[in-house]
PDB file of C-alpha atoms and ligand atoms in Angstrom:
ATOM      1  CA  UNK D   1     -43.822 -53.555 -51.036  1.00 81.00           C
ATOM      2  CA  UNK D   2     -42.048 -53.250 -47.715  1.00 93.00           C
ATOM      3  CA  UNK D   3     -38.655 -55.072 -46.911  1.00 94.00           C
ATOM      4  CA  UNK D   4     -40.640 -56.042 -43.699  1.00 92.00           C
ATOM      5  CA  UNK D   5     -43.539 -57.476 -45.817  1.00 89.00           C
ATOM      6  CA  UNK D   6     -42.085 -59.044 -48.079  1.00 90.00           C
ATOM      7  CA  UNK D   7     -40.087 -61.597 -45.704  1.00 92.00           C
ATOM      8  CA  UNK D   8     -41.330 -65.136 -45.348  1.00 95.00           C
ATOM      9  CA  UNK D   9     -39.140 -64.931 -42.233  1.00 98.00           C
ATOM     10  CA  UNK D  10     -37.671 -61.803 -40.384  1.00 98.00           C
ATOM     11  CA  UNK D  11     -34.033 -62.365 -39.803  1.00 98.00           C
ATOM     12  CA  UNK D  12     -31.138 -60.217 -38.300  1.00 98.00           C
ATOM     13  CA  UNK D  13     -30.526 -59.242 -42.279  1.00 98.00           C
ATOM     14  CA  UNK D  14     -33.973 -58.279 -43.380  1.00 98.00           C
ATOM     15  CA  UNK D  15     -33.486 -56.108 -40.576  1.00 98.00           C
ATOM     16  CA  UNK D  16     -30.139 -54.352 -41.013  1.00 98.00           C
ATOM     17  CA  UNK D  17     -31.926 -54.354 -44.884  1.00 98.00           C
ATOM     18  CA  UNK D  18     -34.618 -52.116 -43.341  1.00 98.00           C
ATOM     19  CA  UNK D  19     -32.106 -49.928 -41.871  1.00 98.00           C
ATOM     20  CA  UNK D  20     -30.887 -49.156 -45.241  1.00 98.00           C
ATOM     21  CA  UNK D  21     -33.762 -48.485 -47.231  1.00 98.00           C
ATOM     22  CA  UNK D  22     -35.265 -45.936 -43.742  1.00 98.00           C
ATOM     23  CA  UNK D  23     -37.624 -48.649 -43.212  1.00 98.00           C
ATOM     24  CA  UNK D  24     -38.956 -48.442 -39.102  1.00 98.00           C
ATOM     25  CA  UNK D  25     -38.249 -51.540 -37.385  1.00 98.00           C
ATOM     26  CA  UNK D  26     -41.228 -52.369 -34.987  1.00 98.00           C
ATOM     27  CA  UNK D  27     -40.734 -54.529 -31.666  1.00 99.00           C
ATOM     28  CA  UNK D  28     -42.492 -55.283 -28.828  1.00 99.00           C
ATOM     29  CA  UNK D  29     -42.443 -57.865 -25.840  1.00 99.00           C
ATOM     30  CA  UNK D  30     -44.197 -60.911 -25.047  1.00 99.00           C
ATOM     31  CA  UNK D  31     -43.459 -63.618 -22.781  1.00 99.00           C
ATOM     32  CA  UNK D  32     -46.045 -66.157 -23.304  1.00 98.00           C
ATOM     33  CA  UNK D  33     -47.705 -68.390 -26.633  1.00 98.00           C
ATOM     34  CA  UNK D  34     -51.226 -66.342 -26.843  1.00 98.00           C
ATOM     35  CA  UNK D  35     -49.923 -62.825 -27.099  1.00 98.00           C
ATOM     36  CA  UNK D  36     -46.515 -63.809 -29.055  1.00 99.00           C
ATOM     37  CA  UNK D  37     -49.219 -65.364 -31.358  1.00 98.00           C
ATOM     38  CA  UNK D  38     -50.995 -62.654 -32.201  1.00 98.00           C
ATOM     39  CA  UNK D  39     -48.433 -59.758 -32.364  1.00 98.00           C
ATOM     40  CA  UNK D  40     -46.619 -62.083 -34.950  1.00 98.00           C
ATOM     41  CA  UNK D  41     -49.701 -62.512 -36.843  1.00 98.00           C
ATOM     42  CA  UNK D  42     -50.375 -58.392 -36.675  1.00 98.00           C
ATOM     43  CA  UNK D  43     -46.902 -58.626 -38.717  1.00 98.00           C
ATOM     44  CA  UNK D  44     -44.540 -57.189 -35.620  1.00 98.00           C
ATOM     45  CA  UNK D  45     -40.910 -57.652 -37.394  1.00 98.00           C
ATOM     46  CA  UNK D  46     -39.309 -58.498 -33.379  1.00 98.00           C
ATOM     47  CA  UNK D  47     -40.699 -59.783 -30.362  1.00 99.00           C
ATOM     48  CA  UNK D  48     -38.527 -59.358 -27.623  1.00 99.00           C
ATOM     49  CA  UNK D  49     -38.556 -61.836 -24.906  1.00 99.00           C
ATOM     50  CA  UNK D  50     -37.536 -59.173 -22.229  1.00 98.00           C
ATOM     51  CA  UNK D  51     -36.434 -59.771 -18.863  1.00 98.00           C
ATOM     52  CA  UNK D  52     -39.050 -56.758 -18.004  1.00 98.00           C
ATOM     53  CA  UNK D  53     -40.815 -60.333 -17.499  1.00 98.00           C
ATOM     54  CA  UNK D  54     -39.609 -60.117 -14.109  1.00 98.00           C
ATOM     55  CA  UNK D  55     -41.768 -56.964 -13.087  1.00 97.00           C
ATOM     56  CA  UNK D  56     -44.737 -57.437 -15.266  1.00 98.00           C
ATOM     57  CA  UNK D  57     -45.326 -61.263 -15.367  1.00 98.00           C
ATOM     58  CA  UNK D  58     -43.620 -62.424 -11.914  1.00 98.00           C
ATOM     59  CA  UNK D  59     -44.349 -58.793 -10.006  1.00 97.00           C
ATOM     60  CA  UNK D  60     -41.192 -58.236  -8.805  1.00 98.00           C
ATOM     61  CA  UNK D  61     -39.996 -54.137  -8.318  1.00 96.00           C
ATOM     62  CA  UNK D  62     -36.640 -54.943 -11.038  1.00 97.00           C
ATOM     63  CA  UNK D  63     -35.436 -56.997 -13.466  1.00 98.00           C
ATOM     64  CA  UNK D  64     -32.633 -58.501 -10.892  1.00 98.00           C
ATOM     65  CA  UNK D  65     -34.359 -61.012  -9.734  1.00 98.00           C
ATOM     66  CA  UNK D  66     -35.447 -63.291 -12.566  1.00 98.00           C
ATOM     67  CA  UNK D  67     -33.067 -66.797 -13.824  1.00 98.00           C
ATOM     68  CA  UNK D  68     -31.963 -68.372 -17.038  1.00 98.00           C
ATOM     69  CA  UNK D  69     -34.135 -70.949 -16.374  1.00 98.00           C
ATOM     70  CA  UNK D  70     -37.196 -68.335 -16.361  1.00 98.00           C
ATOM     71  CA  UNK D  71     -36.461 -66.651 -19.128  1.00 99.00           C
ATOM     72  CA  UNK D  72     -36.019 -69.814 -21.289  1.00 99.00           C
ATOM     73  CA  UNK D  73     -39.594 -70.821 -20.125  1.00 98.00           C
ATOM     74  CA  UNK D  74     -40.429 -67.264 -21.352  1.00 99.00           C
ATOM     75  CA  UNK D  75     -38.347 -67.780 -24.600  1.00 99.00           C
ATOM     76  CA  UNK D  76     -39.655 -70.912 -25.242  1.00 99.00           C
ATOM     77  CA  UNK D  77     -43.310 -70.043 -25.136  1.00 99.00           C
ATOM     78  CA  UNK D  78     -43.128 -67.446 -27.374  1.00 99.00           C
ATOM     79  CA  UNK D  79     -40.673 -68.962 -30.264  1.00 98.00           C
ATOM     80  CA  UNK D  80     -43.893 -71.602 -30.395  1.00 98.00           C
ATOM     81  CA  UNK D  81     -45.928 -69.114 -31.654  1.00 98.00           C
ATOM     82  CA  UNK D  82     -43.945 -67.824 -33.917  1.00 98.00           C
ATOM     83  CA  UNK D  83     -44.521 -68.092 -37.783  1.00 98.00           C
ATOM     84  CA  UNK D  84     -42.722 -65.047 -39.085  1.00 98.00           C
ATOM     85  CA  UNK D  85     -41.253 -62.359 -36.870  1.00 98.00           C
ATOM     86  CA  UNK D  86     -37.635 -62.562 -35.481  1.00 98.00           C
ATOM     87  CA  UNK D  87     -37.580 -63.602 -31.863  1.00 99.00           C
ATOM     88  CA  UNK D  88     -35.014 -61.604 -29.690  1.00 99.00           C
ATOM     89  CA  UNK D  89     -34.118 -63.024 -25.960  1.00 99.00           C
ATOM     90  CA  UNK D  90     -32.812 -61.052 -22.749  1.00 99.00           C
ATOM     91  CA  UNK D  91     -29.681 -62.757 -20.915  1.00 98.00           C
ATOM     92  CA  UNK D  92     -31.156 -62.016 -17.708  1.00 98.00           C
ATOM     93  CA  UNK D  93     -28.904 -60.315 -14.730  1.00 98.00           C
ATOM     94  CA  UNK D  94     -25.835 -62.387 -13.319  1.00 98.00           C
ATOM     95  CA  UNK D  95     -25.617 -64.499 -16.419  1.00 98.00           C
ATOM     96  CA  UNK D  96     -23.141 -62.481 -18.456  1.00 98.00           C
ATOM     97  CA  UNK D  97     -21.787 -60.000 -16.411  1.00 95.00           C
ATOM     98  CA  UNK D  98     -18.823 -61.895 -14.617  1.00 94.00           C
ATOM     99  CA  UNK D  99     -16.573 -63.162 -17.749  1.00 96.00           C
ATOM    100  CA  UNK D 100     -16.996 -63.759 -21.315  1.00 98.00           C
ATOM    101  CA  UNK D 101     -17.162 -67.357 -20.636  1.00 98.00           C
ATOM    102  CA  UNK D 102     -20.021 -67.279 -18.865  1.00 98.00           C
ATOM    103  CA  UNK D 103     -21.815 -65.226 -21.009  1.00 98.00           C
ATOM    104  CA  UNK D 104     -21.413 -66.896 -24.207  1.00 98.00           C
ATOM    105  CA  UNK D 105     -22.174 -70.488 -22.129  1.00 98.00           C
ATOM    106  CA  UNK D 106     -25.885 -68.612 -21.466  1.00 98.00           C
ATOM    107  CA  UNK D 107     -26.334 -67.282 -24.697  1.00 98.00           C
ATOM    108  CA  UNK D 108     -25.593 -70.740 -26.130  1.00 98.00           C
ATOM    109  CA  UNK D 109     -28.197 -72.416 -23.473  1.00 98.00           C
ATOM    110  CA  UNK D 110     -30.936 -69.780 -24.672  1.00 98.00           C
ATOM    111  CA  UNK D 111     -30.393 -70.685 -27.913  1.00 98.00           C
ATOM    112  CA  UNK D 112     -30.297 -74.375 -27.840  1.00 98.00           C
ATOM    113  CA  UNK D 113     -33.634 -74.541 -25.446  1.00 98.00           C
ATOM    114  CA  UNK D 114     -35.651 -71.606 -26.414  1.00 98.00           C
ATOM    115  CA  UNK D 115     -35.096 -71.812 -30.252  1.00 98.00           C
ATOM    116  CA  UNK D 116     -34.763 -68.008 -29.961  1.00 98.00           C
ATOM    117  CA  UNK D 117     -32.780 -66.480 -32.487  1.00 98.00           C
ATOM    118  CA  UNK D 118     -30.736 -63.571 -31.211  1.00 98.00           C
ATOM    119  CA  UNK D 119     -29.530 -62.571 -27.616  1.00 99.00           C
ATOM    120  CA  UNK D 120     -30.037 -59.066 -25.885  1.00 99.00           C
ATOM    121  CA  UNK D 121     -27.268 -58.042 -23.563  1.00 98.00           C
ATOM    122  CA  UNK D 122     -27.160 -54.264 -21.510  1.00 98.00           C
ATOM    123  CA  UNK D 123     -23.760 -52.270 -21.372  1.00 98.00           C
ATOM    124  CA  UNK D 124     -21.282 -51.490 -23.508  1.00 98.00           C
ATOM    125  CA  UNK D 125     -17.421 -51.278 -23.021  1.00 98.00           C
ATOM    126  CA  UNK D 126     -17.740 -53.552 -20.310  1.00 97.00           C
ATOM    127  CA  UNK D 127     -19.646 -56.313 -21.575  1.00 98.00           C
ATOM    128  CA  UNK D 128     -17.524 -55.693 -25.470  1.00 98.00           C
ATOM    129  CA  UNK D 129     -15.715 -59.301 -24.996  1.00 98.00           C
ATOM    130  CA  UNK D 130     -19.167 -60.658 -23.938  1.00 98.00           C
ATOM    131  CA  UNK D 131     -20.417 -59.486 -27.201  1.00 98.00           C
ATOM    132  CA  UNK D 132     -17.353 -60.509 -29.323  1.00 98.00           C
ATOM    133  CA  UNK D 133     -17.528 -63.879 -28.208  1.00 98.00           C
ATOM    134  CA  UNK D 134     -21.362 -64.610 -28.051  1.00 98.00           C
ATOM    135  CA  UNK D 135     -21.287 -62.860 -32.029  1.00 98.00           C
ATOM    136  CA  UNK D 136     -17.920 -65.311 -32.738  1.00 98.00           C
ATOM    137  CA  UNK D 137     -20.292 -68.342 -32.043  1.00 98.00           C
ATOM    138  CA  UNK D 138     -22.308 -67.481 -34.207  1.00 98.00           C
ATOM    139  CA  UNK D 139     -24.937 -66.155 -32.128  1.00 98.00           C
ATOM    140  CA  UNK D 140     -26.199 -62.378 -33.126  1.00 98.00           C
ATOM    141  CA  UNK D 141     -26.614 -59.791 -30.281  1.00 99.00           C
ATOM    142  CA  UNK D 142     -28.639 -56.619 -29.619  1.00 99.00           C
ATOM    143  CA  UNK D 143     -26.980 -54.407 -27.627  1.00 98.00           C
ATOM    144  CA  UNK D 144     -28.878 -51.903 -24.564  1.00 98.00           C
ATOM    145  CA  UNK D 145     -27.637 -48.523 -23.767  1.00 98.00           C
ATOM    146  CA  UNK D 146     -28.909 -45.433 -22.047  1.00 98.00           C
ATOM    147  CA  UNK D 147     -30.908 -46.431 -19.090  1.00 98.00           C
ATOM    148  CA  UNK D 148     -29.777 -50.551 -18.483  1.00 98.00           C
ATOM    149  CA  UNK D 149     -32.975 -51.505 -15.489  1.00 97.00           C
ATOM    150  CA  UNK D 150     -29.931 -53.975 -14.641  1.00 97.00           C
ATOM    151  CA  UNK D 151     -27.675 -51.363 -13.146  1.00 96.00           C
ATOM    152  CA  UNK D 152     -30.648 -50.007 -11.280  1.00 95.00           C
ATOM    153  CA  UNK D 153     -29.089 -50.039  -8.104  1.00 95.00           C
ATOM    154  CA  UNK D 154     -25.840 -48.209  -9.764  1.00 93.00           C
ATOM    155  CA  UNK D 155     -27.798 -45.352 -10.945  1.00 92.00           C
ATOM    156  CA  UNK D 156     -30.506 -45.101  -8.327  1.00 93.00           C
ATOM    157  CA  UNK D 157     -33.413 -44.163 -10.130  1.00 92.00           C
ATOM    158  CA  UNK D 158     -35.064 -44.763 -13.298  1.00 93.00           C
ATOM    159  CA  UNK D 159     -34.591 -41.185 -15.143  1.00 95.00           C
ATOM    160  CA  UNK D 160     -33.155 -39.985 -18.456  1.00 97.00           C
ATOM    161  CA  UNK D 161     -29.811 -41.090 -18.970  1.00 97.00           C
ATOM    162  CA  UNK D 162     -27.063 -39.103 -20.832  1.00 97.00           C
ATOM    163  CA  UNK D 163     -27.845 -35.881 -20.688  1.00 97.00           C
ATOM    164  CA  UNK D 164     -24.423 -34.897 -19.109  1.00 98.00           C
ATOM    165  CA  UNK D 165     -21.627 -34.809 -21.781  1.00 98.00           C
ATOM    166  CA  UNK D 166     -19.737 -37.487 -19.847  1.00 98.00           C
ATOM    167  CA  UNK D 167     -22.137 -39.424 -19.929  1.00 98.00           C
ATOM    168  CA  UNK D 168     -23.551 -38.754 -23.480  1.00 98.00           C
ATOM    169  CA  UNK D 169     -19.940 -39.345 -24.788  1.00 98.00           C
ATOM    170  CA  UNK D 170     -19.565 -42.711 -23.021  1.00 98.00           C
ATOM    171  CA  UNK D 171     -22.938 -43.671 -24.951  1.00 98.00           C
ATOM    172  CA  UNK D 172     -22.064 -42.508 -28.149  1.00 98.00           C
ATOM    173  CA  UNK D 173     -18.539 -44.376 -27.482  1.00 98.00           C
ATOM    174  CA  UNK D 174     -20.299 -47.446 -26.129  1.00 98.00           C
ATOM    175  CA  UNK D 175     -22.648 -47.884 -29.638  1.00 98.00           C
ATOM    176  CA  UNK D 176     -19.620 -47.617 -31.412  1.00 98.00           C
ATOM    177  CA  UNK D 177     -17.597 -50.363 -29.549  1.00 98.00           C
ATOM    178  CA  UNK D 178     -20.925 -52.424 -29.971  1.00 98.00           C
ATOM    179  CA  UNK D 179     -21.309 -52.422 -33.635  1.00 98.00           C
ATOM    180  CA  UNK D 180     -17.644 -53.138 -33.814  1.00 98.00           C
ATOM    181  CA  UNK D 181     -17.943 -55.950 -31.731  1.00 98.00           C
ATOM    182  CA  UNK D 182     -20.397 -57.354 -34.423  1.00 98.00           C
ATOM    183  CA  UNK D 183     -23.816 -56.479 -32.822  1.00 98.00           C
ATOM    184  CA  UNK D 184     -26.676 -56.647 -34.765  1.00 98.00           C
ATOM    185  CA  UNK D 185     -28.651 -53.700 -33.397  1.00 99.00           C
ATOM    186  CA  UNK D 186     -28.964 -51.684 -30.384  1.00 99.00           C
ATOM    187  CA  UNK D 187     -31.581 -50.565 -28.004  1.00 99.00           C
ATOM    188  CA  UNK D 188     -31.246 -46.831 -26.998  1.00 98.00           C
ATOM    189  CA  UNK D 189     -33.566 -46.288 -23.563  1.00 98.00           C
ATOM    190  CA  UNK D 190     -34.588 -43.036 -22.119  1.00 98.00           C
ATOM    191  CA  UNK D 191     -32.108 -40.590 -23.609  1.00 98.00           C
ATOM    192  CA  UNK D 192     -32.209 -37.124 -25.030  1.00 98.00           C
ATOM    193  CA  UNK D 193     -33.869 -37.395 -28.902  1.00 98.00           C
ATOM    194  CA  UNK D 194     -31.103 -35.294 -29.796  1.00 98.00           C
ATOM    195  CA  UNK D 195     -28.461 -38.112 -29.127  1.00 98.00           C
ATOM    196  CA  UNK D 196     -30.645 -40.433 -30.189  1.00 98.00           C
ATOM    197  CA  UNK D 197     -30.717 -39.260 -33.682  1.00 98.00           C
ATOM    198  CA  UNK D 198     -26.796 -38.460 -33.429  1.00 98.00           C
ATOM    199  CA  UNK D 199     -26.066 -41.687 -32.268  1.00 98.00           C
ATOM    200  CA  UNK D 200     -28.903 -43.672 -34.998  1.00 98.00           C
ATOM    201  CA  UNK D 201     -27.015 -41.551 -37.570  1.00 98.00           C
ATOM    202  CA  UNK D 202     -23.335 -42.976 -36.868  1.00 98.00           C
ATOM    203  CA  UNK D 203     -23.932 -46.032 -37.115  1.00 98.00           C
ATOM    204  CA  UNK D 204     -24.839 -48.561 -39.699  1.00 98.00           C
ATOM    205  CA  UNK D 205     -26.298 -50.934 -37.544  1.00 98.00           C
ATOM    206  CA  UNK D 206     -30.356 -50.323 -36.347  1.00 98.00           C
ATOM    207  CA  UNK D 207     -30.911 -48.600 -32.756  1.00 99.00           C
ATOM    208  CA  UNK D 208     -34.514 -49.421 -31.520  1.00 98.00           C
ATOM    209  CA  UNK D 209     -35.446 -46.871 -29.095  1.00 98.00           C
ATOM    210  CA  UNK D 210     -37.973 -46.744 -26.357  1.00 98.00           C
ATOM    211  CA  UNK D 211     -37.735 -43.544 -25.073  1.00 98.00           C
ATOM    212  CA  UNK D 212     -35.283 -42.226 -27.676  1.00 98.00           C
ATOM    213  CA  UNK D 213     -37.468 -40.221 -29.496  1.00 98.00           C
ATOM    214  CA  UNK D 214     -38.247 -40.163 -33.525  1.00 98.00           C
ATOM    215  CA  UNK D 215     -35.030 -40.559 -34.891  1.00 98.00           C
ATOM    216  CA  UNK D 216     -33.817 -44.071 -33.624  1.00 98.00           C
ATOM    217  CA  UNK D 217     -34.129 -47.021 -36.674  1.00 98.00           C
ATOM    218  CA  UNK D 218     -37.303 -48.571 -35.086  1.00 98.00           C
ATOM    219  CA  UNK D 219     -39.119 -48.270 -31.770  1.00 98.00           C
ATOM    220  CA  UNK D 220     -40.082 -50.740 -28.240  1.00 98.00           C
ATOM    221  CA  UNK D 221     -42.859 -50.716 -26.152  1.00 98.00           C
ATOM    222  CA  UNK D 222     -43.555 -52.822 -23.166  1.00 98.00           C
ATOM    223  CA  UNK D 223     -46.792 -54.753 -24.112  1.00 98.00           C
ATOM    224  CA  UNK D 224     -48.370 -54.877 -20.851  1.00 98.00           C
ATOM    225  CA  UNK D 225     -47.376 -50.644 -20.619  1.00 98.00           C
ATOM    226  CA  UNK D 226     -48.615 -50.394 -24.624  1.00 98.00           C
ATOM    227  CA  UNK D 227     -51.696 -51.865 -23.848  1.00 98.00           C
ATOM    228  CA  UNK D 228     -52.607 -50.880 -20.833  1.00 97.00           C
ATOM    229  CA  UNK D 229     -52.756 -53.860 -18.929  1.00 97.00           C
ATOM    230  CA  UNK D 230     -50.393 -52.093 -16.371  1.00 90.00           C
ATOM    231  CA  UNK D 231     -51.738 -48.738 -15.857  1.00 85.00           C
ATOM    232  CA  UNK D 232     -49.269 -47.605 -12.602  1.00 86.00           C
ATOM    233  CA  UNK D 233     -46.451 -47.240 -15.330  1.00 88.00           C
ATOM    234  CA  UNK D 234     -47.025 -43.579 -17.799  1.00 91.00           C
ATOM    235  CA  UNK D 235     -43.837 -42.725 -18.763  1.00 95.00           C
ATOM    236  CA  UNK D 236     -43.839 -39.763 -21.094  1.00 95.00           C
ATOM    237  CA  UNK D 237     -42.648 -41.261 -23.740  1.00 97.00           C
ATOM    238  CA  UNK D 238     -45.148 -43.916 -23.921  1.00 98.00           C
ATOM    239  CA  UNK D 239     -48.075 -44.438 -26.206  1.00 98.00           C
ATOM    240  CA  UNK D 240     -51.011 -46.630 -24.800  1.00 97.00           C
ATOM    241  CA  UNK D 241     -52.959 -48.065 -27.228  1.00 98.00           C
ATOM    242  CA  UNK D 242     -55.682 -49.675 -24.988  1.00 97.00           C
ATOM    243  CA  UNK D 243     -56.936 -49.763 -21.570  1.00 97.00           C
ATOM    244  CA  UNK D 244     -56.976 -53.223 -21.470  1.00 98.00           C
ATOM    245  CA  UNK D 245     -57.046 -53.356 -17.442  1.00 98.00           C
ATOM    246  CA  UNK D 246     -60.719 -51.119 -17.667  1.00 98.00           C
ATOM    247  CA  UNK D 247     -62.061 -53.669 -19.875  1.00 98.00           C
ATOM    248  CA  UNK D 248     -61.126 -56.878 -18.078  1.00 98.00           C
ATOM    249  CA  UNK D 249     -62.080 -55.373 -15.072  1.00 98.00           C
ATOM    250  CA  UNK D 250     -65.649 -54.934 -16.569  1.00 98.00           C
ATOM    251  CA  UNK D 251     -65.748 -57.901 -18.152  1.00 98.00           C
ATOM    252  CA  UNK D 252     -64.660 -59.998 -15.205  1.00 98.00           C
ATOM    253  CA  UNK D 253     -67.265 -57.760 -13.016  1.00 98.00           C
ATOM    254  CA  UNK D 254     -69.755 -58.644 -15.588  1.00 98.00           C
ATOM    255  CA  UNK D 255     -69.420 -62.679 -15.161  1.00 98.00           C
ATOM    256  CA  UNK D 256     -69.389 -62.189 -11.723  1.00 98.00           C
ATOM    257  CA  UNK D 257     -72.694 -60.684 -11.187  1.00 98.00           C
ATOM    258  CA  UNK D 258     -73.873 -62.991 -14.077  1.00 98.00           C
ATOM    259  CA  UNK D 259     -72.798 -66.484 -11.795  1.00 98.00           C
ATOM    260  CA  UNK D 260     -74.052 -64.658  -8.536  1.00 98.00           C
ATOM    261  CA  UNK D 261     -77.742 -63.822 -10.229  1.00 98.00           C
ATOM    262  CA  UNK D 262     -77.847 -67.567 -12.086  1.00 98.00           C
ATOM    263  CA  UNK D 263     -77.663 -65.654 -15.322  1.00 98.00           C
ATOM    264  CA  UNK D 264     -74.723 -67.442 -16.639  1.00 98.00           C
ATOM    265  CA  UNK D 265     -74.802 -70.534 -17.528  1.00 98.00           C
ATOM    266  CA  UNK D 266     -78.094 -70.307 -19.855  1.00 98.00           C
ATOM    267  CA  UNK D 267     -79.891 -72.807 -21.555  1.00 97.00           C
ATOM    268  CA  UNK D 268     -77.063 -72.612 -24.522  1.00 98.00           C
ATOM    269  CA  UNK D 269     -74.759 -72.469 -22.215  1.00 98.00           C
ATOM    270  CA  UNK D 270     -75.314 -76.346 -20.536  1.00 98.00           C
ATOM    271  CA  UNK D 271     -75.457 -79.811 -21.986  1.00 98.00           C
TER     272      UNK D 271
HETATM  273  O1  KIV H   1     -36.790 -56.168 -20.896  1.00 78.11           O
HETATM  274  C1  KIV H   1     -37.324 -55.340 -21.659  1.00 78.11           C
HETATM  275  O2  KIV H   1     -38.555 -55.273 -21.808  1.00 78.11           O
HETATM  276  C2  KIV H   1     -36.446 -54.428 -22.381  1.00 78.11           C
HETATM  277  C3  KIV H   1     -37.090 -53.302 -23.121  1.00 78.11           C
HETATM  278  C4  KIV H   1     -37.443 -52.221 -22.162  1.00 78.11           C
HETATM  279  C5  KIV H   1     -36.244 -52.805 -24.222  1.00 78.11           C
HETATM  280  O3  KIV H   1     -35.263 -54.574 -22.349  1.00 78.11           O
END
């Protein structure tokens, strides 16, 4: 049997366990009970509670806008549904970024109101005494490289990262730094497959890609962009796995005309 399936409970070890044996790691977001509920019961080993939250639940064009607050409300929602996979939590934008201090004062506050069990953080040499102190409290941290939505405004647009040597060597640098730090994993986004694979091989901690190609320890997907609740978004190196949006459009449509014509409610349908 699978590492994966066999755990009662996915934890930060059954995961770095999966690493070892070449055992995929699969993760996905949620921000809310319902869905959280049933990707944990589909046997999803991570749900990230991303702060992608801020485009696709509260519409807004980044991830800069959304709080602590939110995302604990987020968090929260989703750790109440969950029976089985490991639940991994976003420190949003402004919350970690100023001094180690800070940071390891929000991870703490996640983790005391959500009931999540791990912290995700973007960056690496810069946020390294973040990391080291969050992981000293005993708190375990994913780390996010390549494209960081949180430095948006930095790089200007949303395209491949690292395929410059500077760049790629500050990456590979950066994971590095990360696992020594004591991170648990790391999320690679939207960089060459190549590097991907180069970087996934150096370590012995999991990368999770999303954009990272074949070779990364386990893969991401947005859920609303996996299931194609948001259709605007088609990044190439997503996979949509249902139009969602086309059928709740029809249904919707369909109970519409059904109230307008007096089909709905029928003689089942009243007391
Ligand atoms: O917030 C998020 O959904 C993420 C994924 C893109 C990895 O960080």
């Amino acid at each position: 049997m699978s590492i994966s399936k066999e755990a009662r409970k996915v934890t930060t070890n059954t995961i770095q366990k999966m690493k070892l044996a070449g055992e995929k790691i699969s993760m996905i977001t949620a921000y809310d009970y319902s869905f959280a509920k049933i990707f944990d019961a589909a046997g999803i080993d991570i749900i990230l509670v991303g702060d992608s939250a801020s485009n696709v639940m509260a519409g807004h064009t980044t991830t800069l806008p959304i709080t602590l607050d939110q995302m604990i409300y987020h968090a929260q929602s989703v750790v109440r549904a969950r029976e089985r996979c490991l639940v991994v939590v976003d420190i949003p934008f402004g919350y970690y970024q100023s001094n180690s201090e800070i940071a390891l004062a929000s991870a703490i506050r996640i983790m005391k109101e959500s009931g999540g069990h791990t912290v995700k953080l973007e960056g690496g040499e810069e946020v390294i005494d973040s990391v080291k102190k969050i992981v000293s409290a005993g708190i375990p941290v994913m780390g996010h490289l390549g494209l960081t939505p949180q430095s948006i405004n930095k790089f200007g647009t949303y395209v491949v990262r690292a395929t410059e040597e500077a760049e790629a060597n500050k990456l590979r640098r950066d994971a590095l730094l990360l696992q020594e730090a004591g991170a648990f994993a790391i999320v690679l986004e939207k960089i060459p497959a190549a590097l991907a694979k180069e970087v996934s091989e150096s370590l012995s901690i999991p990368t999770i890609g999303i954009g990272g190609g074949p070779h990364c320890d386990g893969q991401v997907l947005v859920m609303h962009d996996m299931l194609g609740i948001n259709t605007e978004f088609k990044p190439r190196f997503l996979r949509q796995y249902l139009n969602l949006n086309e059928q709740i459009t029809g249904a919707v449509q369909q109970y519409i005309s059904d109230v307008k014509s007096r089909d709905f409610p029928n003689e089942q349908e009243q007391y």
